[in-house]
Short mmCIF file of C-alpha atoms in Angstrom, two decimals:
data_model
loop_
_atom_site.label_atom_id
_atom_site.label_comp_id
_atom_site.label_asym_id
_atom_site.label_seq_id
_atom_site.Cartn_x
_atom_site.Cartn_y
_atom_site.Cartn_z
CA MET A 21 5.85 51.46 28.62
CA GLU A 22 3.06 52.01 25.69
CA PHE A 23 -0.52 52.05 25.63
CA SER A 24 -2.66 51.56 22.76
CA ALA A 25 -5.69 53.40 22.04
CA LYS A 26 -7.78 50.70 22.59
CA GLN A 27 -6.50 49.68 26.00
CA ILE A 28 -6.60 53.68 27.19
CA ALA A 29 -9.94 54.15 26.10
CA GLU A 30 -10.82 50.97 27.94
CA TYR A 31 -9.52 52.13 31.25
CA ILE A 32 -11.21 55.45 31.09
CA GLN A 33 -14.07 54.22 29.55
CA GLY A 34 -14.28 56.71 26.41
CA THR A 35 -15.05 55.77 22.89
CA ILE A 36 -12.31 55.76 19.95
CA VAL A 37 -12.49 57.90 16.77
CA GLY A 38 -9.72 56.76 14.51
CA ASP A 39 -6.97 54.06 14.66
CA GLU A 40 -7.89 51.81 17.81
CA ASN A 41 -3.94 50.45 17.14
CA ALA A 42 -2.37 53.84 17.83
CA THR A 43 0.36 53.72 20.50
CA VAL A 44 1.72 56.26 23.29
CA HIS A 45 4.63 55.84 25.61
CA THR A 46 4.69 60.13 26.72
CA PHE A 47 2.19 63.21 27.83
CA ALA A 48 2.32 66.41 25.58
CA LYS A 49 0.68 69.43 25.93
CA ILE A 50 -1.52 69.73 22.33
CA GLU A 51 0.48 72.62 20.85
CA GLU A 52 3.87 70.61 21.61
CA GLY A 53 2.57 67.21 20.85
CA ILE A 54 4.74 64.46 19.36
CA PRO A 55 4.57 61.26 17.11
CA GLY A 56 4.17 59.05 20.17
CA ALA A 57 2.85 61.49 22.73
CA LEU A 58 -0.80 61.65 24.37
CA SER A 59 -2.47 65.08 24.46
CA PHE A 60 -6.09 66.32 26.23
CA LEU A 61 -8.29 68.96 24.78
CA SER A 62 -10.68 70.76 27.28
CA ASN A 63 -10.40 74.58 26.91
CA PRO A 64 -12.09 75.87 23.81
CA LYS A 65 -9.08 78.50 23.45
CA TYR A 66 -6.74 75.50 22.36
CA THR A 67 -8.88 73.61 19.82
CA HIS A 68 -6.81 74.96 16.63
CA PHE A 69 -4.17 73.50 17.61
CA ILE A 70 -6.00 69.93 17.64
CA TYR A 71 -5.90 70.40 13.66
CA GLU A 72 -1.98 70.39 13.80
CA THR A 73 -1.12 68.53 16.63
CA GLN A 74 1.49 65.99 16.08
CA SER A 75 0.32 63.83 19.22
CA SER A 76 -0.63 60.22 18.09
CA ILE A 77 -4.03 60.36 20.74
CA VAL A 78 -5.78 63.07 21.82
CA LEU A 79 -8.02 63.32 24.08
CA VAL A 80 -11.68 65.17 23.78
CA ASN A 81 -15.00 65.73 25.65
CA LYS A 82 -18.28 63.81 24.55
CA ASP A 83 -19.74 67.07 23.03
CA PHE A 84 -16.39 67.69 20.63
CA THR A 85 -17.09 67.60 16.97
CA PRO A 86 -13.58 68.55 14.68
CA GLU A 87 -14.37 70.79 12.03
CA HIS A 88 -11.77 70.12 9.79
CA GLU A 89 -9.96 66.79 9.43
CA VAL A 90 -8.45 65.44 12.61
CA LYS A 91 -5.19 63.17 11.91
CA ALA A 92 -4.51 62.12 15.19
CA THR A 93 -6.53 59.59 17.13
CA LEU A 94 -9.47 60.70 19.11
CA ILE A 95 -10.90 59.45 22.36
CA LYS A 96 -14.14 61.06 23.60
CA VAL A 97 -14.69 60.93 27.69
CA GLU A 98 -17.28 62.64 29.51
CA ASN A 99 -14.40 65.21 30.83
CA ALA A 100 -11.05 64.96 29.41
CA TYR A 101 -8.98 66.76 31.95
CA GLU A 102 -10.14 64.49 34.54
CA SER A 103 -9.58 61.01 32.20
CA LEU A 104 -6.16 62.51 31.59
CA ALA A 105 -5.58 62.95 35.80
CA LYS A 106 -6.52 59.32 35.71
CA LEU A 107 -3.74 58.35 33.37
CA MET A 108 -1.22 60.82 34.53
CA THR A 109 -1.43 58.47 37.66
CA LEU A 110 -1.44 54.92 36.32
CA TYR A 111 1.51 56.09 34.47
CA GLU A 112 3.30 57.41 37.73
CA MET A 113 2.44 54.74 39.30
CA SER A 114 3.67 52.60 36.73
CA LYS A 115 7.53 53.71 37.77
CA PRO A 116 9.74 51.44 39.83
CA LYS A 117 9.75 52.69 43.36
CA LYS A 118 12.99 52.60 45.48
CA THR A 119 12.85 50.92 49.17
CA GLY A 120 14.80 50.19 51.86
CA ILE A 121 16.85 52.55 54.29
CA ASP A 122 20.14 54.03 52.43
CA PRO A 123 23.01 53.32 55.00
CA LEU A 124 23.98 56.93 55.08
CA ALA A 125 19.95 57.45 56.90
CA SER A 126 20.17 58.07 60.36
CA ILE A 127 17.45 56.17 62.28
CA SER A 128 17.12 56.45 66.05
CA PRO A 129 16.74 52.58 67.59
CA SER A 130 13.11 53.77 69.21
CA ALA A 131 11.97 54.68 65.71
CA LYS A 132 9.22 52.18 63.92
CA ILE A 133 9.41 51.99 60.40
CA GLY A 134 6.39 50.40 58.75
CA GLN A 135 7.68 47.36 55.82
CA ASN A 136 8.16 48.43 52.00
CA VAL A 137 9.29 51.75 52.90
CA TYR A 138 11.84 53.70 51.73
CA ILE A 139 14.55 56.14 53.64
CA GLY A 140 17.14 58.24 51.85
CA PRO A 141 20.48 59.27 52.49
CA PHE A 142 20.75 62.09 55.16
CA ALA A 143 17.58 61.19 56.13
CA CYS A 144 17.13 61.70 60.32
CA ILE A 145 14.02 59.65 61.94
CA GLU A 146 14.43 60.60 66.05
CA ASP A 147 13.51 59.03 69.00
CA GLY A 148 10.20 57.13 68.77
CA ALA A 149 8.90 58.52 65.45
CA GLU A 150 6.53 56.77 63.58
CA ILE A 151 7.04 55.85 60.15
CA GLY A 152 4.11 53.92 57.80
CA ASP A 153 3.47 51.20 55.62
CA ASN A 154 5.09 52.09 51.61
CA THR A 155 6.29 55.21 52.52
CA TYR A 156 8.29 57.58 50.83
CA ILE A 157 11.02 59.42 52.85
CA HIS A 158 13.38 61.68 50.72
CA PRO A 159 17.25 62.39 51.26
CA GLN A 160 17.62 65.21 54.09
CA VAL A 161 13.93 64.78 55.40
CA THR A 162 14.11 65.24 59.59
CA VAL A 163 10.92 63.56 61.57
CA GLY A 164 10.81 64.81 64.67
CA ALA A 165 11.26 63.00 68.00
CA HIS A 166 7.44 61.06 68.45
CA ALA A 167 5.96 62.41 65.05
CA GLN A 168 4.19 60.33 63.03
CA VAL A 169 3.95 59.70 59.30
CA GLY A 170 1.01 57.78 58.17
CA GLU A 171 1.08 54.96 54.71
CA ASN A 172 1.61 55.87 51.54
CA SER A 173 2.88 59.10 52.11
CA ILE A 174 5.42 61.33 50.51
CA LEU A 175 7.61 63.52 52.15
CA TYR A 176 10.33 64.93 49.42
CA PRO A 177 13.56 66.14 50.09
CA GLN A 178 14.33 68.57 53.05
CA VAL A 179 10.69 68.22 54.50
CA THR A 180 10.50 68.93 58.07
CA VAL A 181 8.22 67.57 60.79
CA TYR A 182 8.59 68.28 64.03
CA HIS A 183 8.34 66.82 67.41
CA ASP A 184 5.03 65.30 68.35
CA CYS A 185 3.35 66.34 64.94
CA ARG A 186 1.04 64.01 62.88
CA VAL A 187 1.22 63.32 59.57
CA GLY A 188 -2.08 61.28 57.74
CA ASN A 189 -2.29 58.79 54.94
CA ASN A 190 -1.39 58.35 51.39
CA CYS A 191 -0.06 62.78 51.77
CA ILE A 192 2.54 64.72 49.67
CA ILE A 193 4.58 66.98 51.22
CA HIS A 194 6.70 69.13 48.81
CA ALA A 195 10.11 70.07 49.46
CA GLY A 196 11.34 72.51 52.28
CA ALA A 197 7.67 72.16 53.91
CA VAL A 198 8.09 73.10 57.39
CA ILE A 199 5.22 70.84 59.67
CA GLY A 200 5.26 71.86 63.06
CA ALA A 201 7.71 74.99 63.60
CA ASP A 202 6.75 77.34 66.56
CA GLY A 203 3.67 79.37 66.27
CA PHE A 204 4.63 83.50 66.65
CA GLY A 205 3.95 84.03 70.05
CA PHE A 206 5.48 86.75 72.14
CA ALA A 207 4.30 88.83 75.25
CA PRO A 208 5.74 91.79 75.59
CA SER A 209 7.21 92.87 78.49
CA PRO A 210 9.49 96.05 79.45
CA GLU A 211 13.14 94.66 77.84
CA GLY A 212 10.99 93.37 75.28
CA TYR A 213 9.04 90.37 73.83
CA GLU A 214 9.25 87.40 75.94
CA LYS A 215 8.71 84.22 73.91
CA ILE A 216 5.35 82.05 74.88
CA PRO A 217 6.01 78.57 74.21
CA GLN A 218 4.07 77.15 71.75
CA ILE A 219 3.11 73.49 73.39
CA GLY A 220 0.83 72.09 71.14
CA ILE A 221 0.98 70.02 67.59
CA THR A 222 0.51 70.05 64.13
CA ILE A 223 -2.09 67.83 62.64
CA ILE A 224 -2.24 66.79 58.76
CA GLU A 225 -4.76 64.06 57.88
CA ASP A 226 -4.79 61.57 55.25
CA ASN A 227 -4.96 62.72 51.27
CA VAL A 228 -3.52 66.18 51.82
CA GLU A 229 -0.82 67.92 49.81
CA ILE A 230 1.22 70.40 51.06
CA GLY A 231 3.35 72.67 48.37
CA ALA A 232 7.05 73.45 49.02
CA ASN A 233 7.94 75.56 51.33
CA THR A 234 5.06 75.90 53.03
CA CYS A 235 4.99 76.42 56.65
CA VAL A 236 2.16 75.30 59.19
CA ASP A 237 3.00 75.90 62.46
CA ARG A 238 2.71 74.20 65.90
CA ALA A 239 -0.33 75.52 68.19
CA THR A 240 -0.25 77.24 71.38
CA MET A 241 -2.34 74.71 73.06
CA GLY A 242 -3.56 71.75 71.21
CA ALA A 243 -3.64 71.50 67.93
CA THR A 244 -3.35 73.22 64.16
CA VAL A 245 -5.38 71.17 62.38
CA VAL A 246 -5.43 70.68 58.34
CA HIS A 247 -7.92 68.20 57.60
CA LYS A 248 -8.93 65.36 55.39
CA GLY A 249 -8.02 66.33 51.41
CA ALA A 250 -7.40 70.07 51.87
CA LYS A 251 -4.55 71.10 49.26
CA LEU A 252 -1.98 73.51 49.92
CA ASP A 253 0.31 75.79 47.18
CA ASN A 254 4.08 76.62 47.66
CA LEU A 255 4.93 79.54 49.60
CA ILE A 256 1.71 79.67 52.76
CA GLN A 257 1.98 80.25 55.94
CA LEU A 258 -0.88 78.81 58.45
CA ALA A 259 -0.35 80.54 61.73
CA HIS A 260 -0.39 78.76 65.32
CA ASN A 261 -4.41 76.90 65.87
CA VAL A 262 -5.27 77.51 62.39
CA GLU A 263 -8.26 74.76 61.24
CA VAL A 264 -8.61 74.11 57.85
CA GLY A 265 -11.11 71.94 56.63
CA SER A 266 -11.67 68.96 54.53
CA HIS A 267 -11.04 69.81 50.71
CA THR A 268 -10.14 72.98 51.13
CA VAL A 269 -7.75 74.63 48.69
CA MET A 270 -5.47 77.48 48.69
CA ALA A 271 -2.96 79.35 45.95
CA SER A 272 0.29 80.53 46.55
CA GLN A 273 1.47 83.01 49.32
CA VAL A 274 -2.13 82.71 51.21
CA GLY A 275 -1.65 83.74 54.97
CA VAL A 276 -3.65 82.66 57.45
CA ALA A 277 -3.20 84.07 60.86
CA GLY A 278 -3.64 82.62 64.26
CA SER A 279 -6.65 80.56 65.71
CA ALA A 280 -8.45 81.50 62.54
CA LYS A 281 -11.10 78.52 61.52
CA ILE A 282 -11.79 78.39 58.04
CA GLY A 283 -14.86 75.74 56.38
CA GLU A 284 -15.14 72.75 53.88
CA TRP A 285 -14.31 72.94 50.12
CA CYS A 286 -13.18 76.37 50.45
CA MET A 287 -11.23 78.11 47.46
CA PHE A 288 -8.64 80.76 48.46
CA GLY A 289 -6.70 82.67 45.44
CA GLY A 290 -3.06 83.55 45.89
CA GLN A 291 -1.97 86.52 48.30
CA VAL A 292 -4.96 85.73 50.36
CA GLY A 293 -4.44 87.29 53.81
CA VAL A 294 -6.85 86.01 56.76
CA ALA A 295 -6.66 87.64 59.84
CA GLY A 296 -6.84 86.19 63.00
CA HIS A 297 -9.63 84.48 65.39
CA ILE A 298 -12.12 84.39 62.70
CA LYS A 299 -14.20 81.95 60.97
CA VAL A 300 -14.45 81.50 57.59
CA GLY A 301 -17.51 79.44 56.41
CA ASP A 302 -18.12 76.24 54.17
CA HIS A 303 -18.07 77.12 50.28
CA VAL A 304 -16.55 80.16 50.67
CA ASN A 305 -14.51 81.77 46.92
CA VAL A 306 -11.84 84.76 47.24
CA GLY A 307 -10.18 86.15 45.08
CA ALA A 308 -6.17 86.43 44.73
CA GLN A 309 -4.78 89.09 46.96
CA SER A 310 -8.31 89.92 48.65
CA GLY A 311 -8.29 90.45 52.12
CA ILE A 312 -10.89 88.74 55.12
CA PRO A 313 -11.02 90.51 58.23
CA GLY A 314 -14.08 89.43 59.95
CA ASN A 315 -16.31 86.21 59.97
CA THR A 316 -17.76 85.22 56.32
CA LYS A 317 -20.18 83.20 55.83
CA SER A 318 -21.03 79.64 53.81
CA GLY A 319 -21.04 80.21 50.36
CA SER A 320 -19.82 83.78 50.14
CA THR A 321 -17.76 84.76 46.67
CA LEU A 322 -15.58 87.50 47.61
CA MET A 323 -12.77 90.29 46.05
CA GLY A 324 -10.70 92.77 47.14
CA TYR A 325 -9.22 94.13 50.37
CA PRO A 326 -11.05 94.17 52.63
CA ALA A 327 -12.70 91.03 50.62
CA ILE A 328 -16.47 92.17 49.36
CA GLU A 329 -19.08 91.24 46.45
CA PRO A 330 -16.94 90.18 43.13
CA LYS A 331 -19.49 92.97 41.45
CA LEU A 332 -19.24 95.89 44.15
CA PHE A 333 -15.37 95.51 43.60
CA ALA A 334 -15.45 96.11 40.11
CA ARG A 335 -17.58 99.03 40.10
CA SER A 336 -15.75 100.52 43.29
CA SER A 337 -12.31 99.62 41.33
CA ALA A 338 -13.88 101.37 38.43
CA ILE A 339 -14.39 104.72 41.01
CA PHE A 340 -11.20 104.08 42.03
CA LYS A 341 -9.33 105.03 39.04
CA LYS A 342 -11.44 108.01 38.59
CA LEU A 343 -10.78 109.59 42.43
CA PRO A 344 -8.27 111.85 41.17
CA GLU A 345 -10.27 113.33 38.27
CA MET A 346 -13.04 113.35 40.57
CA TYR A 347 -11.18 115.19 43.55
CA THR A 348 -9.70 117.54 40.69
CA GLU A 349 -13.47 118.47 40.08
CA LEU A 350 -14.91 118.66 43.63
CA ASN A 351 -12.28 121.16 44.46
CA ARG A 352 -13.50 123.44 41.07
CA LEU A 353 -17.56 122.80 42.41
CA GLN A 354 -16.32 124.05 46.39
CA LYS A 355 -14.45 126.68 44.63
CA GLU A 356 -18.03 128.06 42.56
CA ILE A 357 -19.77 127.19 45.99
CA GLU A 358 -17.91 129.74 48.01
CA GLU A 359 -17.84 132.39 44.99
CA LEU A 360 -21.92 131.94 44.88
CA LYS A 361 -22.11 132.33 48.51
CA LYS A 362 -20.20 135.71 48.45
CA GLN A 363 -22.54 137.08 45.56
CA LEU A 364 -25.54 135.93 47.86
CA ASN A 365 -24.20 137.93 50.94
CA LYS A 366 -23.65 140.76 48.74
#
């Protein structure tokens, strides 16, 4: 499909600078632009590419003023990145969608399947499971007994939703993610470790996106909950009875131990570790590879292990690099002090 600059500007409420009849049919990074592509510029580091890009149309922020001639047609908007996201969503929605149940899918007679649902080959929908309207179940997905998947959701290949767990509306769960595996619960005994049955469930609320190979364990009792609008990257582990607040985002390899409560609108960098049975407040930002061992106040920004204020962490890191030299100097000073003591005693 082709769209003109005029059509795009009307949709995103932008102002055209250049040819309003310029058309595009694909997207490209500004440094890799080709004729017929739409690009965007929001990071000043990439400004020099706008003077040489081959893209036909470029989205820019309203305050952008070119210093040289620009061949591409510009569309000025309040926020180029947000406008690009809107256009890409429109582009994705315009793609044809599969519907219907593949004959190779296995669906229990007691399962409830909504309207306009697609279920791919080798998917398995077990007894009493429910699939909402317009939901897309890719090949080799398993939805366990009495589990529920809401409307307009997408489960990519090899996603597993264990028995009794619930996935809300407008959710996206990427390949290999596991929703509702047993929590890591064992009681030590003289013979080894005795498994504690995990009889709770996992609840994924509406508008949640979960990355590939991420695991959200079921609760020992009650529910592990990921609240509405949360976004989890690939390879994240949420242990049993964890609660993640609405609109919180977590980058790859974050690990949250059992019964930890994470607030709303938090942002966790990659490989952040959160101790169990603690509470992290709302609007907490945590730098990559940080460790959170205890309760954290709302509005905090933290970095390091254990996580502390970023400025303090930076100063501590600077000192840490000098520790070998400081240790050598300390030993030298101790020897001098001992020598002085001996002389004073004489």
